[in-house]
XYZ file of C-alpha atoms in Angstrom:
351
model
C 11.945 111.382 10.786
C 8.870 109.425 10.327
C 8.190 106.130 12.540
C 8.055 103.868 9.348
C 11.248 105.269 7.945
C 13.041 104.493 11.254
C 11.611 100.910 11.256
C 12.762 100.481 7.691
C 16.272 101.559 8.454
C 16.315 99.418 11.543
C 15.409 96.388 9.234
C 17.980 97.366 6.362
C 20.664 97.775 9.067
C 19.845 94.633 11.065
C 19.236 96.558 14.188
C 15.667 95.122 14.708
C 16.841 91.599 13.981
C 19.565 92.151 16.858
C 17.226 93.259 19.427
C 14.838 90.684 18.839
C 17.750 87.937 18.933
C 18.890 89.808 22.255
C 15.554 89.617 23.972
C 14.904 86.114 22.889
C 18.628 85.033 24.352
C 17.798 87.223 27.483
C 14.393 85.363 27.912
C 16.333 81.910 27.701
C 18.833 83.139 30.040
C 16.293 84.030 32.739
C 14.241 80.728 31.954
C 17.589 78.649 32.663
C 18.375 80.601 35.800
C 14.943 80.243 36.959
C 15.192 76.606 36.539
C 18.627 76.220 38.289
C 17.356 78.254 41.005
C 14.167 75.723 41.120
C 16.913 73.030 41.471
C 18.822 74.528 44.165
C 15.715 75.012 46.192
C 14.754 71.372 46.177
C 18.412 70.468 47.221
C 18.090 72.853 50.017
C 14.647 71.726 51.134
C 16.090 68.139 51.393
C 19.290 69.193 52.963
C 17.347 70.992 55.664
C 14.889 68.048 56.334
C 17.106 65.348 56.479
C 18.434 64.261 59.993
C 19.282 61.043 61.745
C 16.043 61.356 64.006
C 13.853 60.689 60.946
C 12.629 57.222 60.536
C 13.363 55.300 57.372
C 9.683 55.484 56.244
C 10.339 59.205 55.827
C 12.265 58.450 52.601
C 8.787 57.206 51.098
C 7.699 60.999 51.200
C 10.975 62.077 49.868
C 10.911 59.892 46.691
C 7.499 61.289 46.392
C 8.420 64.943 46.812
C 11.397 64.399 44.343
C 8.980 62.933 41.977
C 6.546 65.861 42.058
C 9.049 68.578 42.012
C 11.127 67.274 39.287
C 8.035 67.262 37.148
C 8.085 70.889 36.956
C 11.779 70.646 35.244
C 11.612 67.545 33.270
C 9.240 64.584 32.795
C 9.711 61.502 34.864
C 7.816 58.363 35.096
C 9.326 57.027 38.098
C 11.721 57.772 41.071
C 13.416 54.853 42.977
C 15.907 54.403 45.689
C 17.718 51.110 45.706
C 19.894 50.071 48.374
C 22.803 47.582 48.451
C 23.300 45.492 51.556
C 25.492 42.353 51.737
C 25.994 42.435 47.775
C 22.156 42.570 47.377
C 20.436 45.305 45.524
C 16.879 45.838 46.542
C 14.244 48.392 45.860
C 13.672 50.335 48.992
C 11.272 53.188 48.108
C 9.698 53.897 44.871
C 6.980 56.238 43.492
C 4.679 55.543 41.837
C 5.116 51.847 42.917
C 3.446 49.253 40.381
C 3.852 45.549 39.919
C 7.535 45.763 38.400
C 8.801 48.160 40.946
C 7.814 48.009 44.497
C 9.502 47.887 48.002
C 11.446 44.890 48.823
C 11.791 43.315 45.127
C 15.686 42.466 44.597
C 17.542 43.149 41.256
C 19.909 40.773 40.378
C 22.965 41.380 38.057
C 21.384 39.206 35.159
C 18.276 41.404 35.648
C 19.401 44.753 36.079
C 22.984 44.672 34.329
C 22.685 48.551 33.956
C 22.261 49.258 37.600
C 24.942 46.832 38.671
C 27.381 48.660 36.207
C 26.707 52.144 37.626
C 27.354 50.307 41.257
C 30.576 48.929 39.834
C 31.853 52.176 37.973
C 30.621 54.262 40.946
C 29.612 57.289 38.750
C 26.554 58.515 37.280
C 25.355 56.749 34.239
C 22.417 57.447 31.464
C 20.686 54.437 29.995
C 18.634 54.939 26.581
C 16.647 52.087 25.381
C 17.453 52.650 21.837
C 21.291 53.110 22.316
C 21.990 50.926 25.375
C 22.265 47.284 26.118
C 19.126 44.951 26.847
C 18.130 45.388 30.291
C 15.070 43.084 31.645
C 14.235 44.976 34.555
C 14.357 48.546 32.669
C 12.506 47.126 29.933
C 9.727 45.680 32.571
C 9.604 49.254 33.797
C 8.767 50.493 30.617
C 11.502 52.990 30.445
C 12.896 54.620 27.300
C 15.548 56.720 29.181
C 16.682 56.078 32.739
C 19.610 57.829 35.195
C 21.289 55.989 37.482
C 23.071 58.276 40.400
C 25.039 56.171 42.753
C 24.433 56.912 46.611
C 28.116 57.294 47.007
C 29.997 59.219 50.153
C 33.458 58.749 51.559
C 34.204 55.866 49.351
C 31.250 53.857 50.405
C 28.255 53.000 47.984
C 24.763 52.901 49.636
C 22.578 52.192 46.607
C 21.490 54.142 43.646
C 18.797 56.898 43.049
C 17.057 55.841 39.764
C 15.065 58.298 37.536
C 13.218 56.927 34.648
C 10.792 57.949 31.760
C 8.886 56.357 29.234
C 9.491 59.208 26.921
C 12.471 60.086 24.650
C 14.370 62.541 26.900
C 17.408 64.311 26.525
C 18.934 65.716 29.624
C 21.647 68.466 29.662
C 24.745 68.568 31.798
C 23.282 70.553 34.291
C 20.030 68.464 34.875
C 22.324 65.585 35.471
C 24.362 67.539 37.603
C 21.310 68.217 39.856
C 20.044 64.555 40.110
C 23.712 63.698 41.367
C 23.394 66.200 43.769
C 20.214 64.699 45.400
C 21.759 61.516 45.236
C 24.662 63.087 47.412
C 22.000 64.304 49.834
C 20.399 61.092 50.201
C 23.823 59.370 50.526
C 24.742 61.789 53.282
C 21.324 60.690 55.073
C 22.258 57.085 54.704
C 25.640 57.421 56.302
C 24.559 59.611 59.193
C 21.956 56.907 59.853
C 24.698 54.362 59.643
C 26.727 55.775 61.932
C 23.998 56.853 64.547
C 23.125 53.318 64.429
C 26.603 52.071 65.018
C 27.117 54.568 67.908
C 23.636 53.660 69.286
C 24.322 49.734 69.064
C 27.820 50.344 71.014
C 26.038 52.339 73.581
C 23.719 49.852 74.205
C 26.416 46.938 74.459
C 28.103 49.165 76.897
C 24.937 49.721 78.993
C 24.245 46.081 78.864
C 27.405 44.815 79.921
C 27.650 47.373 82.873
C 24.169 46.300 83.982
C 25.208 42.569 83.735
C 28.039 43.108 86.381
C 27.116 42.380 89.967
C 29.395 44.885 91.658
C 28.587 48.507 92.078
C 29.633 50.878 89.157
C 29.013 54.381 89.511
C 30.469 57.233 87.024
C 30.631 60.717 88.404
C 31.940 64.093 86.946
C 34.530 66.511 88.452
C 31.768 67.719 90.744
C 31.216 64.325 91.979
C 27.644 64.291 90.492
C 26.422 60.993 89.305
C 26.184 60.548 85.620
C 25.638 56.764 85.401
C 24.893 53.888 87.473
C 24.192 49.943 86.991
C 21.477 47.978 88.503
C 23.520 46.780 91.244
C 24.360 50.521 92.381
C 20.603 51.002 92.554
C 20.010 47.737 94.445
C 22.786 48.634 96.820
C 21.281 52.285 97.492
C 17.739 51.183 97.359
C 16.886 54.021 94.923
C 15.448 54.471 91.605
C 17.803 55.694 88.567
C 15.711 59.134 88.451
C 16.527 59.798 92.300
C 20.381 58.887 91.809
C 21.335 60.615 88.156
C 22.634 64.337 88.866
C 22.934 63.821 92.648
C 25.968 64.259 94.326
C 28.100 60.808 94.958
C 28.415 61.929 98.585
C 24.747 62.440 99.429
C 23.755 58.948 97.680
C 26.871 56.438 98.727
C 28.749 58.083 101.399
C 25.672 58.723 103.529
C 25.413 55.159 103.861
C 28.345 55.420 106.174
C 26.792 58.153 108.172
C 29.999 60.371 107.102
C 30.244 63.852 108.533
C 31.459 67.048 106.913
C 34.966 66.590 108.111
C 35.573 63.505 106.317
C 33.885 64.809 103.241
C 36.395 67.558 103.341
C 39.045 64.842 102.975
C 37.394 62.754 100.424
C 39.955 60.716 98.423
C 38.031 61.836 95.298
C 39.565 65.322 95.398
C 42.696 64.262 95.810
C 42.593 61.959 92.912
C 41.147 64.525 90.643
C 43.852 66.824 91.069
C 46.714 64.182 90.735
C 44.970 62.099 88.074
C 45.835 59.049 89.884
C 43.652 55.944 90.494
C 42.586 55.042 93.900
C 41.854 52.024 95.928
C 40.605 52.040 99.504
C 38.337 50.307 102.068
C 35.251 51.618 103.681
C 32.995 50.002 106.244
C 29.296 51.141 106.551
C 27.047 51.484 109.620
C 25.526 48.233 109.012
C 28.858 46.216 109.132
C 29.218 45.642 105.400
C 32.940 46.426 104.261
C 33.234 47.787 100.634
C 36.527 47.780 98.465
C 36.490 51.053 96.401
C 38.473 51.398 93.080
C 38.388 54.806 91.337
C 39.861 55.540 87.647
C 39.921 58.584 86.123
C 37.755 59.194 83.046
C 39.113 60.781 80.024
C 38.171 61.933 76.864
C 40.481 63.343 74.102
C 43.023 64.032 76.996
C 40.554 65.643 79.239
C 39.471 64.658 82.319
C 35.633 63.915 82.571
C 35.259 62.595 86.078
C 35.773 59.309 87.713
C 34.758 55.583 87.107
C 34.083 54.134 90.639
C 34.132 50.235 90.963
C 32.753 49.196 94.394
C 32.845 45.300 95.710
C 31.201 44.302 98.669
C 34.111 42.164 100.357
C 32.049 41.471 103.704
C 31.686 37.686 102.875
C 35.314 37.510 101.921
C 36.698 39.232 105.051
C 34.234 36.648 107.136
C 35.532 33.982 105.378
C 39.458 34.891 105.937
C 38.812 35.396 109.561
C 37.092 31.803 109.538
C 40.261 30.536 107.799
C 42.270 32.177 110.190
C 40.599 30.587 113.133
C 40.599 27.337 111.357
C 44.559 27.584 110.914
C 44.765 28.665 114.677
C 42.731 25.634 115.726
C 44.873 23.365 113.499
C 48.245 25.078 114.734
C 46.942 24.433 118.471
C 45.978 20.950 117.691
C 49.232 20.117 116.220
C 50.911 21.862 119.390
C 48.641 19.725 121.672
C 49.537 16.473 119.563
C 53.266 17.133 120.111
C 52.869 17.905 123.704
C 51.109 14.831 124.285
C 53.854 12.887 122.412
C 56.705 14.333 124.516
C 54.616 13.343 127.672
C 53.831 9.742 126.354
C 57.448 9.214 125.652
C 58.756 9.326 129.467
C 55.442 7.365 130.320
C 56.401 4.687 128.049
C 59.814 4.128 129.637
C 58.363 4.193 132.899
């Protein structure tokens, strides 16, 4: 059959139209899948790059990257991250920054009503200049459309990821989901940073507290290796922290007492590690100093980690006790002498 007749039959039966519709639909599906894959690629990049060791300034690069990469999906005029601290909403990162949106500017509830509503409702919202309520901040930004994505994780709001456009734009549901996923990644970064700061603050407070104690504090593991010491312990040993950490407790502390191998074999720590009981004993050093030693098992999640050793130099206290005992003896001797003199004086007075 001639080719032109075949084409004529296809047109009359609708086969040609069906093919063209099928290929057009297939082309649209491929374009949509490519778009979604590109969005997932952006989210994956952020997830891999974010970690608690990154400085806060790194988010400036992140906002810029979001702005540049999102342009390949849909047009945006500006991207900004606003953080919520002590009930104050401030612009922390913005790209490109201008006189209306820059780092540090505070957005009050009167100026940015839509932003505060998104925080209060704790869900994504889309603002349209033609349909939405009047908002001074967004109008000053020159936006026609803006999407607010709360930085929300574990029931805590850290701020908002704002994406704005000065053109009339309609976002499909997948685009809005993509923006909220970006916000979720940023929220996790803020959460991890807050947890890291809290742990680091507790660590610094603990170290400052231990260093302020004037008595010797040593933390050792189950192999009697020194994990931590305070300044009093370093002064006591006459060594630096680098020379002490990781060394055996016996080699650093016990050597000051001239201990031999036999006494090390009978070390109270080994017995305490087996029984899990605390210890309290005294030791006299070669230089005459007397130490009172307390040892407490250090546990973590019901697992023994080692020992917390607390040493107190009681030399002066013992000397004072000896002096007090001598003074008490002298006082008793004086009272006895006075009593004897009184007994002797009584017959003499009669005579």
